[in-house]
Short mmCIF file of C-alpha atoms and ligand atoms in Angstrom, two decimals:
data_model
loop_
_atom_site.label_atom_id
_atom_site.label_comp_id
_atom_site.label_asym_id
_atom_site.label_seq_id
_atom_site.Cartn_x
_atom_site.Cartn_y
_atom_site.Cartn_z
CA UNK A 1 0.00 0.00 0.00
CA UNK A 2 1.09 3.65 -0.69
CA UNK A 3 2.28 6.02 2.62
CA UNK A 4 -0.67 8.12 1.69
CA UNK A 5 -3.24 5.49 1.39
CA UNK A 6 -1.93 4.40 4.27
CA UNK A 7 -1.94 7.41 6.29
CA UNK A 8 -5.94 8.77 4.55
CA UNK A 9 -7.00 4.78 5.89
CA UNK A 10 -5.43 5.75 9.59
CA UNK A 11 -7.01 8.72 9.63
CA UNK A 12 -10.40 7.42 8.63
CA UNK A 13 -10.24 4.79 11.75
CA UNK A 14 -9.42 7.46 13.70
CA UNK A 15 -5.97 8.27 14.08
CA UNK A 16 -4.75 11.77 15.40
CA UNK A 17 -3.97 14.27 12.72
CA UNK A 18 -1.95 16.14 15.14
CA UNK A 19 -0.21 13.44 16.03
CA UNK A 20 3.33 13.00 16.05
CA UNK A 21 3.37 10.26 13.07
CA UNK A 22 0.94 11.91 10.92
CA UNK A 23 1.52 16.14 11.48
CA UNK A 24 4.97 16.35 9.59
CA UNK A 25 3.30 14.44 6.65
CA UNK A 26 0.22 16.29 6.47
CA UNK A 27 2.43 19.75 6.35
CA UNK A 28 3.73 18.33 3.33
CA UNK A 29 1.14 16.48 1.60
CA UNK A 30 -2.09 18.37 0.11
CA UNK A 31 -3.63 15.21 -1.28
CA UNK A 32 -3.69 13.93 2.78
CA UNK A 33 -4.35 17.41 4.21
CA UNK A 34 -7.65 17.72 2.51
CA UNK A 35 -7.86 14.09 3.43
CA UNK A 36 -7.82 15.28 7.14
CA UNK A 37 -10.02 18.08 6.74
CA UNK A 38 -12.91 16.54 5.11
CA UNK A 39 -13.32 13.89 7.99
CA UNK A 40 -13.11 17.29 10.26
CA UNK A 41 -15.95 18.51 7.67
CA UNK A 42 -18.04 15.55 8.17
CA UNK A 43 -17.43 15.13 12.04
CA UNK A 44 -18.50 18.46 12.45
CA UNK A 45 -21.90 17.39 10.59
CA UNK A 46 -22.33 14.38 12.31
CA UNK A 47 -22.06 15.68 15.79
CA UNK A 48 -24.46 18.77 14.50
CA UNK A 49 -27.23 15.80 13.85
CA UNK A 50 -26.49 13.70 16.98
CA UNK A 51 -29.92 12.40 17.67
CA UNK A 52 -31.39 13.60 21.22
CA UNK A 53 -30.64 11.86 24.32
CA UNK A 54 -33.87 10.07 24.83
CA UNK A 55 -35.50 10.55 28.27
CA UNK A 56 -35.17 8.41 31.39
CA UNK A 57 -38.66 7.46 31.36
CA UNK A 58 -38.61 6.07 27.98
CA UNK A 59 -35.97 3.25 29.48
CA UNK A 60 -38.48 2.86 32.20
CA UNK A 61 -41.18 2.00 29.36
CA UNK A 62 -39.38 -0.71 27.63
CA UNK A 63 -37.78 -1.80 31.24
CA UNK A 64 -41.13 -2.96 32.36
CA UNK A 65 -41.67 -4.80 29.47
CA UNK A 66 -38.47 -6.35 29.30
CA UNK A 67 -38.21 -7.36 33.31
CA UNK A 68 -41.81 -8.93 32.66
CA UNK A 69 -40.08 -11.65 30.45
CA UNK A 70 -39.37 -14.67 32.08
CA UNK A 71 -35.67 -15.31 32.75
CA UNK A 72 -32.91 -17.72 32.26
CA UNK A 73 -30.15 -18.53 35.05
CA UNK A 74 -27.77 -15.35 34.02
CA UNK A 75 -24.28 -17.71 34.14
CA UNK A 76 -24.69 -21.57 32.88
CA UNK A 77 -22.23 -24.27 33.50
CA UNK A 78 -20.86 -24.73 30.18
CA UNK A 79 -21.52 -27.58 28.07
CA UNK A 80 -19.93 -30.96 28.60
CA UNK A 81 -16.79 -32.66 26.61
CA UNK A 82 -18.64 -34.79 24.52
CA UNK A 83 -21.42 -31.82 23.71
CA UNK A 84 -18.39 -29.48 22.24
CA UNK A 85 -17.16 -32.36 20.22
CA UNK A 86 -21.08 -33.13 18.62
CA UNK A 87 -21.30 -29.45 18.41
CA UNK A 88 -17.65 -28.84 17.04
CA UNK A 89 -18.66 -31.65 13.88
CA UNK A 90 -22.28 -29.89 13.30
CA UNK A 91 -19.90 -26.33 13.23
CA UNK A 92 -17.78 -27.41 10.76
CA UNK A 93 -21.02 -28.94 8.58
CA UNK A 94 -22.52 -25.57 9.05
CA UNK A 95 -19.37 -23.86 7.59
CA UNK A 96 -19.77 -26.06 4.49
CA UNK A 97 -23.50 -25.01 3.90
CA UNK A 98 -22.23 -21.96 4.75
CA UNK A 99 -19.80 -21.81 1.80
CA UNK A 100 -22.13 -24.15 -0.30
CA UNK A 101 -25.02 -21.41 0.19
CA UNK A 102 -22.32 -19.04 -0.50
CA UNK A 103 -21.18 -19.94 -4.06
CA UNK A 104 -24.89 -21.25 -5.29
CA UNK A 105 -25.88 -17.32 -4.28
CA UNK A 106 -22.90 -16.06 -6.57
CA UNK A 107 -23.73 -18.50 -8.78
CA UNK A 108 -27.52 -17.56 -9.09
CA UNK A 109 -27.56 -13.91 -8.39
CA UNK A 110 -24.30 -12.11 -8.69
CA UNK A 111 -25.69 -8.86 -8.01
CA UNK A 112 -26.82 -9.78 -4.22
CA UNK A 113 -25.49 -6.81 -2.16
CA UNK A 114 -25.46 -8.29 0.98
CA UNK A 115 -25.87 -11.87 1.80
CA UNK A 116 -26.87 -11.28 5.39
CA UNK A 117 -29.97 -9.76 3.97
CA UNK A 118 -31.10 -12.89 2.27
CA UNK A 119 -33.51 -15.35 3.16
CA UNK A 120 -31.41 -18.55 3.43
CA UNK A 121 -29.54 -16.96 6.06
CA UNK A 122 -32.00 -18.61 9.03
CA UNK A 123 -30.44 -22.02 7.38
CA UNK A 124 -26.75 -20.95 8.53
CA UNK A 125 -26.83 -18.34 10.60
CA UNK A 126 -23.44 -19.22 12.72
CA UNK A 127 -21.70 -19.13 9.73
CA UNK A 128 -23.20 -16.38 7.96
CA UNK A 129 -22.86 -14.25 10.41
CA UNK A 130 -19.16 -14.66 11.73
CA UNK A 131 -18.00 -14.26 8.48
CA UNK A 132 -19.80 -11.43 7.36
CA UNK A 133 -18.11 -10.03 3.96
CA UNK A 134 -18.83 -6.67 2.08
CA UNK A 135 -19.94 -6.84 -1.76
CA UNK A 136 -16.41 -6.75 -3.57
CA UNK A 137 -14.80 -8.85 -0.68
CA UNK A 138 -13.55 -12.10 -1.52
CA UNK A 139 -13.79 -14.56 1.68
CA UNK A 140 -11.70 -17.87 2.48
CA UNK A 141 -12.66 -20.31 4.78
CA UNK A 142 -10.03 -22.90 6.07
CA UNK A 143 -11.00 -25.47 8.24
CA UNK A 144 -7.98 -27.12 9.23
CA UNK A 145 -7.96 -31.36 10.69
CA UNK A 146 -7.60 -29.91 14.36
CA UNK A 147 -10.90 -28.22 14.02
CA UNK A 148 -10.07 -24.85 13.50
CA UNK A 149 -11.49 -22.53 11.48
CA UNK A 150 -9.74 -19.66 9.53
CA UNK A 151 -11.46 -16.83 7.83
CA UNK A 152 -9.22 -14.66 5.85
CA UNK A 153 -11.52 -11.06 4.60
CA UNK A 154 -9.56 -9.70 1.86
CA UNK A 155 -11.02 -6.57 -0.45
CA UNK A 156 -9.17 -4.41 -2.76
CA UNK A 157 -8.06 -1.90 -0.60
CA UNK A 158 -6.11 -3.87 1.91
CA UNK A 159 -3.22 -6.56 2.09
CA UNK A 160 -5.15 -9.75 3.53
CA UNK A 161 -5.04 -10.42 7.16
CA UNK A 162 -6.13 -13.75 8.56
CA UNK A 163 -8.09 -14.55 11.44
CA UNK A 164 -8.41 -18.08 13.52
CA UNK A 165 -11.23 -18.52 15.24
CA UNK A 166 -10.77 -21.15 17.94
CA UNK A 167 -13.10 -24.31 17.20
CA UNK A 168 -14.36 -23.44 20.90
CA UNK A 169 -15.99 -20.44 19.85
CA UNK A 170 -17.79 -21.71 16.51
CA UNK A 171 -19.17 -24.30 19.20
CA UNK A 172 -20.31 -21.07 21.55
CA UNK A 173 -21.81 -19.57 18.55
CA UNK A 174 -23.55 -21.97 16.76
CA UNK A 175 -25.43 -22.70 20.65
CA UNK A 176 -25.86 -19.30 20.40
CA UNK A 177 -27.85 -19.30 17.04
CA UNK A 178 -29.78 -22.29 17.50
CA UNK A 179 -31.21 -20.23 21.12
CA UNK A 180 -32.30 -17.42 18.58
CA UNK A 181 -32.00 -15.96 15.56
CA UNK A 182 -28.28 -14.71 15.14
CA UNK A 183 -28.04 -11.96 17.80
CA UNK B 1 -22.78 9.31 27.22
CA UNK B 2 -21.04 11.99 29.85
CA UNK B 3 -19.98 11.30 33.36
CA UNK B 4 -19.38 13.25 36.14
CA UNK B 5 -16.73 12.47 38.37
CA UNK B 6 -19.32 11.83 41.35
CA UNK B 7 -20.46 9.33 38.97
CA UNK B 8 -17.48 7.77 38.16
CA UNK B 9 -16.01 7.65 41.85
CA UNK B 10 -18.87 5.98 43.09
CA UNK B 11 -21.15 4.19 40.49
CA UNK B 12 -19.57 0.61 40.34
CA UNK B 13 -18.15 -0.72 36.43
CA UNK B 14 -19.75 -2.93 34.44
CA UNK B 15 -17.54 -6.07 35.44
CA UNK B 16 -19.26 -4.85 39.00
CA UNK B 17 -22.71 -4.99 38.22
CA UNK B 18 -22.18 -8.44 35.97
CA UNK B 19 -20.94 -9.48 39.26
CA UNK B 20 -23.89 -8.77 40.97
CA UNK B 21 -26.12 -9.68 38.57
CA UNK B 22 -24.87 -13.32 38.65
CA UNK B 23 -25.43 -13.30 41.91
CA UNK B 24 -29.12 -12.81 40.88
CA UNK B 25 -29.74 -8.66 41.50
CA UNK B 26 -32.48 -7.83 39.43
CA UNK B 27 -31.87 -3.71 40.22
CA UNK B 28 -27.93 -4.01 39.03
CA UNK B 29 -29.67 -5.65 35.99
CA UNK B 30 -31.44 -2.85 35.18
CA UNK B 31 -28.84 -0.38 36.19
CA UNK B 32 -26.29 -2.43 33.33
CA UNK B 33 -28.85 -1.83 30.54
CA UNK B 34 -30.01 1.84 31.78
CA UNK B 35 -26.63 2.83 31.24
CA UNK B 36 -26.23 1.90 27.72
CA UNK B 37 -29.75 3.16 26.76
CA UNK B 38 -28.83 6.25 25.56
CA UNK B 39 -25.88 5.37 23.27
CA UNK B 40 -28.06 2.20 22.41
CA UNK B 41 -30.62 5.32 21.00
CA UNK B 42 -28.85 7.10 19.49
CA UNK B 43 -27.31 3.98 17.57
CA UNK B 44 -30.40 2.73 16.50
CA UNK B 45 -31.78 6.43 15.40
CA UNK B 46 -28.77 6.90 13.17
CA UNK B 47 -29.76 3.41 11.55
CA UNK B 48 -33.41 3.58 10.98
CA UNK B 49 -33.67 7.57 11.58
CA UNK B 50 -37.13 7.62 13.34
CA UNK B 51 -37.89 7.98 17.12
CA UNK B 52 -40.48 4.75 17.13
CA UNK B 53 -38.34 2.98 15.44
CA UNK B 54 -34.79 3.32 16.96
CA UNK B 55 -37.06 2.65 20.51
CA UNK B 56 -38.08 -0.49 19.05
CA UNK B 57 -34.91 -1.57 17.75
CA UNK B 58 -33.33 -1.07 21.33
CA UNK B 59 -36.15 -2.85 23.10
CA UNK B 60 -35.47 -5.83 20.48
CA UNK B 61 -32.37 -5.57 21.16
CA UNK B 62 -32.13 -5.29 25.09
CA UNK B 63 -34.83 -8.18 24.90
CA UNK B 64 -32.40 -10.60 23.46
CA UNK B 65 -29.26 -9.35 25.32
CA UNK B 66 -31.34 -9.90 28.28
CA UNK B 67 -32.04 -13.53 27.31
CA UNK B 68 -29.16 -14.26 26.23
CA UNK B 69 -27.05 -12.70 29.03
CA UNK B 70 -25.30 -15.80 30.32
CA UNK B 71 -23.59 -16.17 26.74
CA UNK B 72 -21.93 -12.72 27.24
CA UNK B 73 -18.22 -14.21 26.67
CA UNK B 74 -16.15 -11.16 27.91
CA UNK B 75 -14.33 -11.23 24.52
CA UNK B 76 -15.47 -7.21 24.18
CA UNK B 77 -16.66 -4.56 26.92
CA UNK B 78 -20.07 -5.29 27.70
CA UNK B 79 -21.07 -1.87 26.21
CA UNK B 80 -19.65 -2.98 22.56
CA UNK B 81 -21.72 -6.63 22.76
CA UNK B 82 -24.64 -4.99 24.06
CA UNK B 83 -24.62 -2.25 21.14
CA UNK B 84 -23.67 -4.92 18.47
CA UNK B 85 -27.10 -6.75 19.20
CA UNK B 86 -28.65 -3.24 19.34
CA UNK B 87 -27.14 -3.02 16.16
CA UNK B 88 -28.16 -6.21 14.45
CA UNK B 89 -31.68 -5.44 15.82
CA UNK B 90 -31.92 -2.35 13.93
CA UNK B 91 -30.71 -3.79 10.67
CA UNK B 92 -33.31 -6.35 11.02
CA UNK B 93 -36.29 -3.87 11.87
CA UNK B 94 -35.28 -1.86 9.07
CA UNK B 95 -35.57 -4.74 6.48
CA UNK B 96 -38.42 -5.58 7.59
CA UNK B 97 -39.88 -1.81 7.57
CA UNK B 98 -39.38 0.27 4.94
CA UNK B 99 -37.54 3.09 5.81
CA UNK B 100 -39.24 6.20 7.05
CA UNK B 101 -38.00 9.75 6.56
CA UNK B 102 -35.97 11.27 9.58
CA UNK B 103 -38.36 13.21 11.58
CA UNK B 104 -38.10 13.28 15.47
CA UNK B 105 -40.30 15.28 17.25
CA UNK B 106 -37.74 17.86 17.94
CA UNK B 107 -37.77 18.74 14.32
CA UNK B 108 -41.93 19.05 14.37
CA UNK B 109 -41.92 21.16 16.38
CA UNK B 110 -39.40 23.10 14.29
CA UNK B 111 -41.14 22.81 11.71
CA UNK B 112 -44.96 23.18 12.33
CA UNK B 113 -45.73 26.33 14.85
CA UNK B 114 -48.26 24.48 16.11
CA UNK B 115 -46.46 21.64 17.37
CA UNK B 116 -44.30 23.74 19.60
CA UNK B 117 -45.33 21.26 23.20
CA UNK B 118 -42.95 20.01 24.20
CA UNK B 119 -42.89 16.22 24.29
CA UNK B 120 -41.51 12.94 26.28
CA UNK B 121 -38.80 12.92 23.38
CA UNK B 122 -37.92 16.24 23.18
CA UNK B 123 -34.34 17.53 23.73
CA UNK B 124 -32.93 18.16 27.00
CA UNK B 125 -31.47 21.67 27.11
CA UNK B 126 -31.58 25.25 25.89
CA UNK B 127 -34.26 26.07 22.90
CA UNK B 128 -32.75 25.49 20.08
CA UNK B 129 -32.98 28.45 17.11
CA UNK B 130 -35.22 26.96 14.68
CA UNK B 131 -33.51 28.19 11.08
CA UNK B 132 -30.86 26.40 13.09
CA UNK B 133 -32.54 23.45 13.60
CA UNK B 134 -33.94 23.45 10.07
CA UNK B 135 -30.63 23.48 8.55
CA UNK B 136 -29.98 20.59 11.00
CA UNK B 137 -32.71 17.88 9.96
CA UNK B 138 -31.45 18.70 6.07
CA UNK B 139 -28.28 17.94 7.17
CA UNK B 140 -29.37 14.83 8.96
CA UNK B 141 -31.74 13.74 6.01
CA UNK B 142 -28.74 13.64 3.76
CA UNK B 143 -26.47 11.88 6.33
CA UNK B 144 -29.25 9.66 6.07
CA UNK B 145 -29.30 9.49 2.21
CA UNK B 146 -25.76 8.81 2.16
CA UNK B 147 -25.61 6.07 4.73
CA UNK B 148 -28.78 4.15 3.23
CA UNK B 149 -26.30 3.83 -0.12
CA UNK B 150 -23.95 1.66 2.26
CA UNK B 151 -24.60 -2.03 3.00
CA UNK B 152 -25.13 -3.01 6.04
CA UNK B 153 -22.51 -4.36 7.10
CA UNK B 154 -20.52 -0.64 6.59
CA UNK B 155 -23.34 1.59 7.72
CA UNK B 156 -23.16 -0.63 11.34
CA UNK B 157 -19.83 -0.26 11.41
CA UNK B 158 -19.54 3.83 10.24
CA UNK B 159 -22.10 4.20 13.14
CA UNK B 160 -20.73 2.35 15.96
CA UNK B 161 -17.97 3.88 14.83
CA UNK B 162 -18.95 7.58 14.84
CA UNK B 163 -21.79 7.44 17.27
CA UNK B 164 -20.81 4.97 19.83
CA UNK B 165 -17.21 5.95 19.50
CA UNK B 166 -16.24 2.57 19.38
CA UNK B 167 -12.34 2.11 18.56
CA UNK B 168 -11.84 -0.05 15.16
CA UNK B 169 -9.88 -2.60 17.04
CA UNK B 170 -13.32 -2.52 19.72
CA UNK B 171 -15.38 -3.17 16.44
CA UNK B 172 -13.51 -5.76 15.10
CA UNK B 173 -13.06 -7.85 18.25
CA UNK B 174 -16.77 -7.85 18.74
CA UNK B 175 -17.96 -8.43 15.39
CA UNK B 176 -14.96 -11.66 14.68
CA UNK B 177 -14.21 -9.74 11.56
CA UNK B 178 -10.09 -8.65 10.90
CA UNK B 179 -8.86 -5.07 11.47
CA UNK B 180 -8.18 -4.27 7.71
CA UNK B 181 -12.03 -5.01 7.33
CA UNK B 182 -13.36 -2.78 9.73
CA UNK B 183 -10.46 -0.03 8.68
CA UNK B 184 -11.61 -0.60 5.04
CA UNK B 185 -15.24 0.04 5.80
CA UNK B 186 -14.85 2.79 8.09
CA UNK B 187 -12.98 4.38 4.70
CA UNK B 188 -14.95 3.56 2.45
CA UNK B 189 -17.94 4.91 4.47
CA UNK B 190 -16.15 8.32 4.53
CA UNK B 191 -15.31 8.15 0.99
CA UNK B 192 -18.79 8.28 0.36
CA UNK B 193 -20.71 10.08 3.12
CA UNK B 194 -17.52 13.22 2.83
CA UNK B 195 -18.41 12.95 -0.89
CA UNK B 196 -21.64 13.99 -0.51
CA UNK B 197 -20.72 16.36 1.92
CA UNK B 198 -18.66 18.00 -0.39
CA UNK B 199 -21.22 18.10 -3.06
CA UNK B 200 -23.91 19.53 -0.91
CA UNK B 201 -21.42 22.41 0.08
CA UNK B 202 -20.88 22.96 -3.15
CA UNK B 203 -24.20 22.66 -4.15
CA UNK B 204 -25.16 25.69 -1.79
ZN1 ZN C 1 0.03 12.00 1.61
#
């Protein structure tokens, strides 16, 4: 990646302008300068248009609803041994729909925007959800003989950078989804 | 959502009140959630821009983070899982709604003289000057405009982002997606939304 792409990206997450890494090159560089000030210009705008604070007694409303709802214990004991292993073997099934769903949606409609919007998502909704990827983002899934799955988001803009998530959480997830809908 | 330091010397943390409510306190319960429900507000509002709406997108949302409490895995601050379902709740109510033009009743009553009561949702404060406030909901209705062009996935993350002041690295822990990913959408939501910014300034 160029410095300046590098430094406009920075500055769009939300790095200090005045900062000691970024100041001398914005003195010199117009193309990042106006980079700088336009996220200044559209700050400004979006903390002119902050929506109110809503009132206390509008929590109150929804509280009394909510508290009306019949609860669960708030901490479990965790599942057993053998119930992360099931789990861990229906995780890494899911992650094949999950790519198989994937590649039939390409397949059939190549101008779906967002697959999370779709309907089949209720079918894999672990899967579809932890690896959420942006039109124009290509997504790999490795899922390696130790159970392990790796999810590597690349787009244009940005060298790849590969995640592993721990077969331990795909187990916690999946749980998760089959409770509810994907929270 | 500001603090005062009485606040912050004695009110006790989240980690605290997760404490307590394991322990099976139904009033640190509520205190947990009726800390976030402002930011939780204003999150949704940005998403769906409508009053009714962002309150039922938080009450969808604080409905399943209630139930599903005991899965809360520490892996983020409580605050960024809590607002992430808030989040995901909005998305959904707004597919399944269409979306409704920003109005909130601050701006009625900005707008239409004879709306000026002031109501449950109005803002807390000074009176506001109302070519001021004008100027603000056009603003606001194309912040609006240009988010809608995102997908979802970017909009959520330009808002916790901007509204919740989530860090990227916050973000990107919470939602299990890399840091390039969340960097790359918080750019290329302010490719766009300073694009349009700069068009409607020119456009003046
Ligand atoms: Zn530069």
């Amino acid at each position: 990646m160029k410095p300046c792409d590098k430094i406009t990206r920075s500055l769009s997450a939300g790095a200090d302008p005045a900062g000691p890494e970024l100041a001398p090159h914005l003195a010199a560089c117009e193309r990042c300068a106006d980079w700088a000030e336009s996220i200044t210009a559209l700050d400004a705008a979006w903390s002119a248009t902050r929506p109110a604070e809503p009132p206390a007694q509008l929590f109150d409303q929804i509280w009394s609803r909510i508290d009306a709802q019949p609860t669960r214990l708030p901490f479990p004991a965790g599942p057993s041994r053998a119930a992360l292993r099931r789990l861990a073997a229906a995780a890494s099934i899911l992650v094949g729909l999950g790519l198989a769903w994937l590649w039939g949606l390409s397949r059939a409609n190549p101008r779906q925007p967002d697959p999370r919007t779709s309907p089949p998502l209720a079918t894999t909704p672990a899967v579809a959800y932890q690896f959420e990827a942006e039109p124009g983002e290509t997504l790999f899934l490795h899922i390696t003989p130790d159970g392990r799955v790796e999810a590597d988001i690349r787009d244009p803009a940005t060298t790849s950078e590969t995640i592993t998530v721990a077969a331990e959480f795909e187990i916690l997830n999946f749980m998760e989804s089959q409770a509810a809908d994907a929270l | 959502m500001p603090e005062t330091d009485a606040d912050v010397a004695t009110a006790p943390d989240d980690d605290q009140l997760l404490l307590q409510v394991r322990r099976g306190d139904r009033s640190a319960r509520e205190e947990l959630f009726r800390r976030h429900f402002g930011v939780a507000y204003r999150v949704a509002h940005r998403l769906l821009g409508h009053d009714h709406d962002a309150l039922d997108a938080v009450q969808d949302g604080f409905l399943k983070a209630v139930a599903h409490l005991a899965e809360f895995d520490r892996r983020c601050e409580f605050r960024t899982w809590l607002l992430r379902i808030v989040t995901n709740a909005a998305l959904d109510l707004g597919r399944r709604r269409r979306r409704r033009p920003t109005l909130s009743l601050d701006d009625r009553s900005a707008l239409d003289p004879d709306n000026a009561q002031p109501s449950s949702a109005d803002v807390v404060g000074p009176p506001v000057d109302p070519a001021l406030n004008l100027h603000r909901s056009d603003l606001r209705r194309q912040l609006d405009a240009a988010l809608a062009t995102l997908s979802p996935a970017t909009r959520a993350t330009f808002v916790l982002f901007a509204e919740a002041e989530l860090s990227y690295k916050e973000i990107a822990a919470c939602q299990r997606v890399p840091i390039g990913t969340v960097m790359s959408r918080l750019h290329y939501a302010r490719l766009k939304l300073q694009e349009l910014l700069k068009q409607t300034t020119l456009d003046a």
